[in-house]
Short mmCIF file of C-alpha atoms in Angstrom, two decimals:
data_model
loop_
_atom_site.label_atom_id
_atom_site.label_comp_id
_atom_site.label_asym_id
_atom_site.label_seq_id
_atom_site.Cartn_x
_atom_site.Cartn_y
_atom_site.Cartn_z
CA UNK A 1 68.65 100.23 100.36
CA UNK A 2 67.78 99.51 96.21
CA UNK A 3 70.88 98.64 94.68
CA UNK A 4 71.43 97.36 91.23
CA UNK A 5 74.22 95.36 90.46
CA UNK A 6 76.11 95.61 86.73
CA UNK A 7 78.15 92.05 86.03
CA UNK A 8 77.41 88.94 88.18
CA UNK A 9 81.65 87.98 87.78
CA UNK A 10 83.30 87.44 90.57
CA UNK A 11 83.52 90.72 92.14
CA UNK A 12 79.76 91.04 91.30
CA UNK A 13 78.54 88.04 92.73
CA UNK A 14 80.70 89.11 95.80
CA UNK A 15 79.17 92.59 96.69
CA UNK A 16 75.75 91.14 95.98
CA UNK A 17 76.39 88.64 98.37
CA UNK A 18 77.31 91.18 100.93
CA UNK A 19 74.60 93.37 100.17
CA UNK A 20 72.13 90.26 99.86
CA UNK A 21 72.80 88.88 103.76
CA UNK A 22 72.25 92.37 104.98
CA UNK A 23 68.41 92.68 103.76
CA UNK A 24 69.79 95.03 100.75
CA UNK A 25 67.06 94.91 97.60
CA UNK A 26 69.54 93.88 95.36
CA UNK A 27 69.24 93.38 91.65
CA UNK A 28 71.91 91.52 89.38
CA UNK A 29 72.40 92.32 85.48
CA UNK A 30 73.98 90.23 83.47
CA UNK A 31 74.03 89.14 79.85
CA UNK A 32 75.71 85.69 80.23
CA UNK A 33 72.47 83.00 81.23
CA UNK A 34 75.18 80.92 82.93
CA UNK A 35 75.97 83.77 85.62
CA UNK A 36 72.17 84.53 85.97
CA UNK A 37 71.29 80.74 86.97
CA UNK A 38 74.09 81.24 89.27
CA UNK A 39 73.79 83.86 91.05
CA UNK A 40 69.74 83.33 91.68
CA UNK A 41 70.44 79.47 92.83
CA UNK A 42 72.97 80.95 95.48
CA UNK A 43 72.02 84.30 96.42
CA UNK A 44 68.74 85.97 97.54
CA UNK A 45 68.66 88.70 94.82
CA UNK A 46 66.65 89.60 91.51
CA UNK A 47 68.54 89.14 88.59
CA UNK A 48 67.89 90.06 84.83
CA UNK A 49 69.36 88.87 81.86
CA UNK A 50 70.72 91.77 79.67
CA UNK A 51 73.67 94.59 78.71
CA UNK A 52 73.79 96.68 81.44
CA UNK A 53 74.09 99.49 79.81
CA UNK A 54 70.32 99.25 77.57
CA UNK A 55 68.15 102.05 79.33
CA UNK A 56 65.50 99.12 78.98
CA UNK A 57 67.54 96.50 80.87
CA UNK A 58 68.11 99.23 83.68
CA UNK A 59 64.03 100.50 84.31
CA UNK A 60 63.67 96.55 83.94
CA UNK A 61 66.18 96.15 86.83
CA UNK A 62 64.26 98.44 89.13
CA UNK A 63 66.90 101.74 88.40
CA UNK A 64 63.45 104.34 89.01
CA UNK A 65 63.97 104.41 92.34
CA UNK A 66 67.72 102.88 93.54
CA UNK A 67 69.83 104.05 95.78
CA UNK A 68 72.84 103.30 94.24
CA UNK A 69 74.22 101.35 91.09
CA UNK A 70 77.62 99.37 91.17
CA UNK A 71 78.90 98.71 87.67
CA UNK A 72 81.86 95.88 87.78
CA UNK A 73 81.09 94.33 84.29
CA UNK A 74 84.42 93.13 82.25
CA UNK A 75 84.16 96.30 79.97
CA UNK A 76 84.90 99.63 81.15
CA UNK A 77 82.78 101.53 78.81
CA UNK A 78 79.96 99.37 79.61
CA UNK A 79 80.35 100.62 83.14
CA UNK A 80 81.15 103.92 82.47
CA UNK A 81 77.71 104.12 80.26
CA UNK A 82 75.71 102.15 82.76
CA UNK A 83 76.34 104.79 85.04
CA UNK A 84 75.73 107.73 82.50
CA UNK A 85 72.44 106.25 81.81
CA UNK A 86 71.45 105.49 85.39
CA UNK A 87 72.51 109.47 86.10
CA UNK A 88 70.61 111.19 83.20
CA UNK A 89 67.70 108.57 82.81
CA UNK A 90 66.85 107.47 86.21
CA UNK A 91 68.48 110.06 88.70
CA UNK A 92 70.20 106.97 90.39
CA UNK A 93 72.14 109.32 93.19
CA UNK A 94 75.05 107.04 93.73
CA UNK A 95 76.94 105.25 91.33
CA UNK A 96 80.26 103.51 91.30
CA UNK A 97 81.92 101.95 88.27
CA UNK A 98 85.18 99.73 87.96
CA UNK A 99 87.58 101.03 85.17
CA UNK A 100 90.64 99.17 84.53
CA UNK A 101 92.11 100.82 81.19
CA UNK A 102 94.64 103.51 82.70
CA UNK A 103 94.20 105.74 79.89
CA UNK A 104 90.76 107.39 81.38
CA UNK A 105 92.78 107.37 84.78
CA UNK A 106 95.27 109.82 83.73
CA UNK A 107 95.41 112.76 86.32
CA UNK A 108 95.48 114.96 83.12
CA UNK A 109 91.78 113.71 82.07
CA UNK A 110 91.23 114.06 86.28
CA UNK A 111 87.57 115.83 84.79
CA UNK A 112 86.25 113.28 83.08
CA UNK A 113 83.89 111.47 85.73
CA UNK A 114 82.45 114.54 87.05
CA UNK A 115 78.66 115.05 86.96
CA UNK A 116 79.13 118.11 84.38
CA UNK A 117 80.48 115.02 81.70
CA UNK A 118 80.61 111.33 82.62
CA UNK A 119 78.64 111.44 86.53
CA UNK A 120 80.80 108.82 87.99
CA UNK A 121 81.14 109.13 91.97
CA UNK A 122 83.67 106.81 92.77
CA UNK A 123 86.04 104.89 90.18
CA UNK A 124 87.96 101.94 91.02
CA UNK A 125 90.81 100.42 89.45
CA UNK A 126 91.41 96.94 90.94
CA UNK A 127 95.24 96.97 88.83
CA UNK A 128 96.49 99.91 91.00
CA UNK A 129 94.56 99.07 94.56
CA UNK A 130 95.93 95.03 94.43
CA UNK A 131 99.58 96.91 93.31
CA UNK A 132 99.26 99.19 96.53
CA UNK A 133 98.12 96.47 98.49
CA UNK A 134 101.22 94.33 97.89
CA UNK A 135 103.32 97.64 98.38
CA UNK A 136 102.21 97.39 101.86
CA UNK A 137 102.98 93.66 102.57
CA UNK A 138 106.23 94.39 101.16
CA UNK A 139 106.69 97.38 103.36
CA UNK A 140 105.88 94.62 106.16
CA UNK A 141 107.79 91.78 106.17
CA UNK A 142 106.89 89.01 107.90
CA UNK A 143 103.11 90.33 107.18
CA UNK A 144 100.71 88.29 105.23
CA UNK A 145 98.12 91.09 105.54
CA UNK A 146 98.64 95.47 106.01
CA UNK A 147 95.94 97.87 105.95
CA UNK A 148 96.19 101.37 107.33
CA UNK A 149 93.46 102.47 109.56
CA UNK A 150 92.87 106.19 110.96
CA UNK A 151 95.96 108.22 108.53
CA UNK A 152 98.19 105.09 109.12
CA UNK A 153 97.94 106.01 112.79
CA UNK A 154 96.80 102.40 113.35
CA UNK A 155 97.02 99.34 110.80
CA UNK A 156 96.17 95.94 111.16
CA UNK A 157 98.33 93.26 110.64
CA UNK A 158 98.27 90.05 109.77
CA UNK A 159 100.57 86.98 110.63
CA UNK A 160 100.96 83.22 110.26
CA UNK A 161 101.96 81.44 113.51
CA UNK A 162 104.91 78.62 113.11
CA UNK A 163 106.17 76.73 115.24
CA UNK A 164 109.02 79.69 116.71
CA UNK A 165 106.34 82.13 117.25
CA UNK A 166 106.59 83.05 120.64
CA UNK A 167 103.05 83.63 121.61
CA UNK A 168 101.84 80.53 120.55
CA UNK A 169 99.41 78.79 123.42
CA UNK A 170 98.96 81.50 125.01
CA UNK A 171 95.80 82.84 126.50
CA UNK A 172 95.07 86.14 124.75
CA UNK A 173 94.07 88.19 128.43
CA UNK A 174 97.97 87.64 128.96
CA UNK A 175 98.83 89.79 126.81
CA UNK A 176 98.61 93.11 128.50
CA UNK A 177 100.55 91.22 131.57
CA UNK A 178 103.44 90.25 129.01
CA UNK A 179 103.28 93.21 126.80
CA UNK A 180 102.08 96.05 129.11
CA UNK A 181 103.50 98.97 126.80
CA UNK A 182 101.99 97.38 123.49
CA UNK A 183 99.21 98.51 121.90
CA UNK A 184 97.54 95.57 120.16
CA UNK A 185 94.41 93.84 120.22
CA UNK A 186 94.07 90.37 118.32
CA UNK A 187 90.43 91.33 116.27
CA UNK A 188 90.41 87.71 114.51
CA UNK A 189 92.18 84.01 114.20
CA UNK A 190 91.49 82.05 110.68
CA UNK A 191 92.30 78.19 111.69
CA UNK A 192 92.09 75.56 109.11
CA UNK A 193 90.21 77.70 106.73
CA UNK A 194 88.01 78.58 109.38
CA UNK A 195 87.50 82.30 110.91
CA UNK A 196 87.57 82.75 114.94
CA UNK A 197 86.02 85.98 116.85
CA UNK A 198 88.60 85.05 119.63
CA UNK A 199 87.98 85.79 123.45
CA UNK A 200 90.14 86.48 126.03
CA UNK A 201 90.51 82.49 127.21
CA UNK A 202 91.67 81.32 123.13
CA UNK A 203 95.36 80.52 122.06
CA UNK A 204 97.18 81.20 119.47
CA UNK A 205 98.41 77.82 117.62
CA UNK A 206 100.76 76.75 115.40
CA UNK A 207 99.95 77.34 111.69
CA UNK A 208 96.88 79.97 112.30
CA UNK A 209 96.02 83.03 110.98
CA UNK A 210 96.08 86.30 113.55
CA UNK A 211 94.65 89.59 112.34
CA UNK A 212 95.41 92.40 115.40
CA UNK A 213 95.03 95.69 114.97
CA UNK A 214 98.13 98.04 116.52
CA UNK A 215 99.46 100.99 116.63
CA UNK A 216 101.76 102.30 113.82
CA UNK A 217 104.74 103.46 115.42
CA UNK A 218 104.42 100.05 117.29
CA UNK A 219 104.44 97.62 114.04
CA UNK A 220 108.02 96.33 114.84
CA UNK A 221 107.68 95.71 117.89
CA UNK A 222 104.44 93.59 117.60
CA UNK A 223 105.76 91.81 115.02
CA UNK A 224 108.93 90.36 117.09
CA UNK A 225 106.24 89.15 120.12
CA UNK A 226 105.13 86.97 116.69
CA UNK A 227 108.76 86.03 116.11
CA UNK A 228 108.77 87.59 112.68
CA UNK A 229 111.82 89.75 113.03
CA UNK A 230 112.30 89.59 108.76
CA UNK A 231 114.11 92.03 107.34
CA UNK A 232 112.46 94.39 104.25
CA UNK A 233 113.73 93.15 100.97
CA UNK A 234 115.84 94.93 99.08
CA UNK A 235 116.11 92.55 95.95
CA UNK A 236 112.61 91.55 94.56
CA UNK A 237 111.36 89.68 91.18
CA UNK A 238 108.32 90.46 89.62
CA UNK A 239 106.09 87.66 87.83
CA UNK A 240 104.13 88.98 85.31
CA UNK A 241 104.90 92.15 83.64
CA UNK A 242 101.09 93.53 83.15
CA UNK A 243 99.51 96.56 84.83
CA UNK A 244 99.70 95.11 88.15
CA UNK A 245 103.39 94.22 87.48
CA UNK A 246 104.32 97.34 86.04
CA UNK A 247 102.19 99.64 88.67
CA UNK A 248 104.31 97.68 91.34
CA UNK A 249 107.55 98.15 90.06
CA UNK A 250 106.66 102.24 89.61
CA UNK A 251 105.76 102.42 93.01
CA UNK A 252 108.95 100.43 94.29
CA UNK A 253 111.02 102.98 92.18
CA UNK A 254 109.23 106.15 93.43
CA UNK A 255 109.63 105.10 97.35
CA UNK A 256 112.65 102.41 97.39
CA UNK A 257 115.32 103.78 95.02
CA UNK A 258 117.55 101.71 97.49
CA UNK A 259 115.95 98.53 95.89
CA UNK A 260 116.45 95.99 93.04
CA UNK A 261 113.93 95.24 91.27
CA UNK A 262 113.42 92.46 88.17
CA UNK A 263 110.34 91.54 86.05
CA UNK A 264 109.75 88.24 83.76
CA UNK A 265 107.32 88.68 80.85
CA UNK A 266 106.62 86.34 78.49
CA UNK A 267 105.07 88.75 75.75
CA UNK A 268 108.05 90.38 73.95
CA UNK A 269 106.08 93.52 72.90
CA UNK A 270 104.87 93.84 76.69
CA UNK A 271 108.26 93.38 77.73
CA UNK A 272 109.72 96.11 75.76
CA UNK A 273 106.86 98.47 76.37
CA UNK A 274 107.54 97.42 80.55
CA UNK A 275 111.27 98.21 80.02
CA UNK A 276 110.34 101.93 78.55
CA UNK A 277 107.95 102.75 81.34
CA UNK A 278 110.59 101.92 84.09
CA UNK A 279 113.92 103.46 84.87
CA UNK A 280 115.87 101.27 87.11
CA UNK A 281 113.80 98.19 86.66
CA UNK A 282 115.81 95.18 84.38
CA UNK A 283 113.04 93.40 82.88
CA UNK A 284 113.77 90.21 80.81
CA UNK A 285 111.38 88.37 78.54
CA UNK A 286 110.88 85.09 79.51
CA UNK A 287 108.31 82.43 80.72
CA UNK A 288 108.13 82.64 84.59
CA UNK A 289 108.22 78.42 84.86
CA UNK A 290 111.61 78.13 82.79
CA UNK A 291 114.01 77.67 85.04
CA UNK A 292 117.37 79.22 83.28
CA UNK A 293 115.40 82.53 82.98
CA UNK A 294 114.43 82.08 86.77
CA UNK A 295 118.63 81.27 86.98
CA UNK A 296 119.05 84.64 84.93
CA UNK A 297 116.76 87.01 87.12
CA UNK A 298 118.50 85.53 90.33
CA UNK A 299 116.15 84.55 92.11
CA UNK A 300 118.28 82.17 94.41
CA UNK A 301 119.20 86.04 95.73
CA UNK A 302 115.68 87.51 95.70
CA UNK A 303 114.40 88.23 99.51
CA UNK A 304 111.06 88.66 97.78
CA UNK A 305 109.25 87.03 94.73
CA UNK A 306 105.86 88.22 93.65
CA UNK A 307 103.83 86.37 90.91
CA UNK A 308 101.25 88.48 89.49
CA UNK A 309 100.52 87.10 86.01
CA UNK A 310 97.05 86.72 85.25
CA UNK A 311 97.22 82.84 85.68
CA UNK A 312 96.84 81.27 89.06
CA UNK A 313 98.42 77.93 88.38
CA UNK A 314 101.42 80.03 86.99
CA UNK A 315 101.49 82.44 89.73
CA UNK A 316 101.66 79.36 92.40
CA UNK A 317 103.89 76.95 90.17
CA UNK A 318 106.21 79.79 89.84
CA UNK A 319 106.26 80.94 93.58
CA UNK A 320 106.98 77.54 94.22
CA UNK A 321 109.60 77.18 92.04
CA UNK A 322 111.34 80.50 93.30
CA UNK A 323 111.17 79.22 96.88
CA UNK A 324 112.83 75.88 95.73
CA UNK A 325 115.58 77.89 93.91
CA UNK A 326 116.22 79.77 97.23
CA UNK A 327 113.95 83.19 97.59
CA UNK A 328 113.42 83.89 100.87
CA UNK A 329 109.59 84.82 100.96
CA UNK A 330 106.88 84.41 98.42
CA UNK A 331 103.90 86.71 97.44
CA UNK A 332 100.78 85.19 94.86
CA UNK A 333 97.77 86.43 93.13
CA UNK A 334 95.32 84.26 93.33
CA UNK A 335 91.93 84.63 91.84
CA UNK A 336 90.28 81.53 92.59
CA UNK A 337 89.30 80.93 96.59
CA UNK A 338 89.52 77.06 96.70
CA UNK A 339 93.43 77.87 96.53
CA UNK A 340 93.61 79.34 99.62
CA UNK A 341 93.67 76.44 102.09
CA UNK A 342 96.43 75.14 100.07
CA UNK A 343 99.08 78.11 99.83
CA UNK A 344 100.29 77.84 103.75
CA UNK A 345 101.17 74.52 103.67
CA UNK A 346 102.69 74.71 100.02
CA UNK A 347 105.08 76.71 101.51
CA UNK A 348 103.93 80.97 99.82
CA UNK A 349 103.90 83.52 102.51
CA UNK A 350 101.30 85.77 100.89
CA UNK A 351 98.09 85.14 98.83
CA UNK A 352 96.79 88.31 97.50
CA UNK A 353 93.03 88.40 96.49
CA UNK A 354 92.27 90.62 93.89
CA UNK A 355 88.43 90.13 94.41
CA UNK A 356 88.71 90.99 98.28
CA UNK A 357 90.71 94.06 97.76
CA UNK A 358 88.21 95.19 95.16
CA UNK A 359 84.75 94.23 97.33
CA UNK A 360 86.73 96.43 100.49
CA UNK A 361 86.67 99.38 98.20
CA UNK A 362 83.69 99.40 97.01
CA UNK A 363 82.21 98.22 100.65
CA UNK A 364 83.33 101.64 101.94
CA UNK A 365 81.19 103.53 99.62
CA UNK A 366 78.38 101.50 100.49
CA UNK A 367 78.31 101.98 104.23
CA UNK A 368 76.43 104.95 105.29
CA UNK A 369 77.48 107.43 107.33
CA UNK A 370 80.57 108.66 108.80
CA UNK A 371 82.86 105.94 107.90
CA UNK A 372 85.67 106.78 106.72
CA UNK A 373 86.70 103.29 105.33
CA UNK A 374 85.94 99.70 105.41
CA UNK A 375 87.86 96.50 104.99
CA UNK A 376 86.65 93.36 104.46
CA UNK A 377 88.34 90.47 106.11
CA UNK A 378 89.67 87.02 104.50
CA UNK A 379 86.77 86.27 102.11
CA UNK A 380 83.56 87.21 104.27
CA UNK A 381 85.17 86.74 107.78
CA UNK A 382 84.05 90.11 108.57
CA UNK A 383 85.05 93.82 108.45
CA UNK A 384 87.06 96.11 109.83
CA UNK A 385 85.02 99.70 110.25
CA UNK A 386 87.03 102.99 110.56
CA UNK A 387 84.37 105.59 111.78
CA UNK A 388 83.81 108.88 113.88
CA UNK A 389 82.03 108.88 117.22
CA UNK A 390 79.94 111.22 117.73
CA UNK A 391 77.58 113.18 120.61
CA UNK A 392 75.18 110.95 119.95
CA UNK A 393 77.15 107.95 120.60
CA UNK A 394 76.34 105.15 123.24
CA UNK A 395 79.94 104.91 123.16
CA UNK A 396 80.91 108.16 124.35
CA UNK A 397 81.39 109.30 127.53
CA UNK A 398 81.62 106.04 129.78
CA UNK A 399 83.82 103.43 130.61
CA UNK A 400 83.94 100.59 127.72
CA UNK A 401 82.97 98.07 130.21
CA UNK A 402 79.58 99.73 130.80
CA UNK A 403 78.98 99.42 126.73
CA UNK A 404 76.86 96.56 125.67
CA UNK A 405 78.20 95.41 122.06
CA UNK A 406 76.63 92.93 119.72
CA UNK A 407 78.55 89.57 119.33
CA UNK A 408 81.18 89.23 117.17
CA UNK A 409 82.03 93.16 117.53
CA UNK A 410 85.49 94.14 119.23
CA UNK A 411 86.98 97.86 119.40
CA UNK A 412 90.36 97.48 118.23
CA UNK A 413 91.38 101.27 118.54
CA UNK A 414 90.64 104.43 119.82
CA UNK A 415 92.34 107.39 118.15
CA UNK A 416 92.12 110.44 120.57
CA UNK A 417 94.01 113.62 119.22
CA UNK A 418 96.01 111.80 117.07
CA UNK A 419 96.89 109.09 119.48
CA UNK A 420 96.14 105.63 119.03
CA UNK A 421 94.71 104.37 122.65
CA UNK A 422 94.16 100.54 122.96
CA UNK A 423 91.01 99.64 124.44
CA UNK A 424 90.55 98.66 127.84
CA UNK A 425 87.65 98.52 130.26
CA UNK A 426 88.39 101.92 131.83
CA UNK A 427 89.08 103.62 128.36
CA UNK A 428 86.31 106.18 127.84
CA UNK A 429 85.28 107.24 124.70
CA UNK A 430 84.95 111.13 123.50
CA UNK A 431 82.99 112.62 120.98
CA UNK A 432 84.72 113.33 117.30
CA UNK A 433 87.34 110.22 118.38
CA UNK A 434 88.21 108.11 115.53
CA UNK A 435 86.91 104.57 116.35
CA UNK A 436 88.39 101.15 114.73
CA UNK A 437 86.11 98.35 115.30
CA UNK A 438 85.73 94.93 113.68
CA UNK A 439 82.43 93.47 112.90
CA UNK A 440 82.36 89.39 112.17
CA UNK A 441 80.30 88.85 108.95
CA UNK A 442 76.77 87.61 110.97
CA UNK A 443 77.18 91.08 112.97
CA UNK A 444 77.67 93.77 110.41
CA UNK A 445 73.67 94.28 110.37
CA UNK A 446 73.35 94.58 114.04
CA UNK A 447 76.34 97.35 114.25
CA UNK A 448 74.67 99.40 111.37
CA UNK A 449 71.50 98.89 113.06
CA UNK A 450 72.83 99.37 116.23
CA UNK A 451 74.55 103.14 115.18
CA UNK A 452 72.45 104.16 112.47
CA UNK A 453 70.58 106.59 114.36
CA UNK A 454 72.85 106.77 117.73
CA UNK A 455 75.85 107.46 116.25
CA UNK A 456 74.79 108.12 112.76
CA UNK A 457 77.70 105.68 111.27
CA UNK A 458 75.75 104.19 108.54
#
């Protein structure tokens, strides 16, 4: 597949990454030289220097005969023209653009990005998809990770193993021995920093990572098997009073009127315009690091703190500082991936990754197929793949134990008539079942080779 690539940022250097280490033709614009050197001393792509949106910089970049054009530059209407041009100049059939301003996102302007005015196929708005992801962790205490899989039939979860989990040094294949009812399977362990496909003879240990993907309705009950019994909070203070910030507290209104909510800003006129947006919100306008307006929001009270201003030392001095006052759990933004090893043992519960949530979105469009979504997992680890199986399926119609899988691929769930099945060796797979499968970074290429003309996934 051709793909170009508009903005070699963070998120841009990300997907071309991905798309790079899967034999993707993939060609980087940029106008900063700095990003260019970059991106062509790390990555195997093409990369030319110029604004993105120049017809001349896109038939330069090879936009005659792509297969798609991703457009994550810092300004939306660069994006949105990149993709107008690629559309009426070049015919490019797929193109996705990032917009962050919320006033072209307004459902009353829902027409805009169709092909009949601005031929946008998918927008994304990384503000609103980081908000809903910390929504869900929220929703989860006790979670460091929640993503719905299959109509929220099936989500995976993600904990941090201390020293009361329950589970800890444990062989994995005991699990359906001490949990027979449960329907879980452990899809990944991060320990140290470092990502483990785990087998049925690893252990859990203190102070690692577990992804495992379970079924809905069984959420609480996996959760206590990890010792994390917390309760949902009910008071929580908001860092940061931007669009992330303000989309949070909207959506913590609209589904938890039983909750309090609180936001620091530091901008006055922000902090105003924040209060007029909200109904039951109380923000005050304050720096997030002074600790009488920490005293005044409360947050020796809060059950949950979440920094989201758009400064990672702020967002982890001021988590910190919350947990010292006496909040119970701590969520961060964090931008910048050398953090990450550091945030468990500094004592905050959740990082959130604005980059990861944005490269799963746009990942999901790029998959081919009948896949229905795609998550990528803790910075490259891998990704989890919701898809259909079809007639054509090796899959279908045999015991899993007679399926040969690449390496690094587990089935986490099997969703048969709107039941989640975990599964097992005997489990037999039927055509138009929803399958939820993990892939580990160095085996994404063999599953899409592996079902691209069996099961038609990609």
């Amino acid at each position: 597949m051709k793909v170009i690539v508009c903005g070699a940022g963070q998120v841009g250097f990300n997907i071309a990454h991905y798309l790079a280490s899967e034999n993707n033709d993939v060609t980087v614009i940029d106008q900063r030289p700095e990003l260019i050197r970059k991106i062509t001393d790390t990555v195997d792509v093409q990369a030319v220097l110029g604004h993105a949106s120049h017809p001349s910089v896109l038939e330069q970049a090879g936009a005659g005969d792509a297969d798609l054009l991703i457009a994550v530059t810092q300004f939306d209407e660069v994006n949105m023209v990149a993709c107008q041009v690629a559309h009426s100049l070049f015919n490019v059939p797929t193109k996705i653009a990032r917009v962050r301003a919320q006033s072209y996102l307004q459902p009353m302007w829902a027409n805009l990005f169709t092909r009949d005015h601005m031929p946008i196929d998918v927008t994304i708005s990384p503000e609103i998809e980081v908000a809903r992801a910390i929504t869900r962790r929220l929703q989860v205490p006790g979670a460091i990770d929640v993503i719905p899989m299959a109509g929220d039939k099936v989500r995976l979860i993600g904990v941090r193993c201390n020293e009361q989990t329950p589970l800890i040094n444990t062989p994995l294949r005991q699990l359906t021995v001490l949990f027979p009812d449960l329907n879980i399977v452990i899809i990944g362990i991060v320990r140290d920093g470092k990502p483990i496909v785990p087998t049925a003879e690893d252990q859990m240990l203190e102070g690692d990572e577990v992804y495992f993907v379970v079924d809905t309705q069984q959420v609480d009950r996996a959760l206590a098997a990890f010792g994390r019994e917390d309760c949902a909070a009910r008071r929580i203070v908001i860092f940061g009073g931007g669009n992330i910030g303000l989309f949070l507290a909207q959506q913590i209104e609209e589904a938890h009127p039983g909750a309090t909510v609180k936001i620091i800003e530091i901008n006055k006129e922000r902090a105003e315009y924040v209060a007029k947006s909200l109904h039951r919100t109380v923000v005050l306008n304050g720096d997030v690091l002074d600790t009488e307006i920490l005293t005044e929001a409360n947050v020796a009270n809060a059950e949950t703190v979440v920094s989201v201003t758009n400064d990672d030392e702020t967002n982890i001095l001021a988590a910190l500082l919350a947990k010292r006052y006496g909040a119970k759990r701590a969520m961060s933004l964090i931008n910048k991936t050398t953090y990450n090893a550091l945030m468990g043992p500094l004592g905050i519960d959740v990082v959130i990754s604005p980059r990861a949530i944005t490269v799963s979105n746009i990942l999901q469009h790029v998959r081919r197929g009948r896949i229905h979504a795609v998550h990528s997992l803790h910075e490259g680890f891998g990704e989890l793949i919701e898809a259909d199986a079809l007639e054509t399926s090796s899959l279908v119609g045999k015991p899993l134990r007679e399926v040969k899988l690449p390496n690094g691929v587990l089935l986490g769930a099997v969703v048969h008539n709107g039941a989640m099945i975990s599964p097992r060796g005997n489990t037999v797979v039927q055509a138009g079942d929803r399958i939820v499968l993990f892939a580990a970074a160095e085996a994404v290429k063999k599953v899409e080779k592996m079902f691209s003309v069996r099961l038609e996934y990609f």
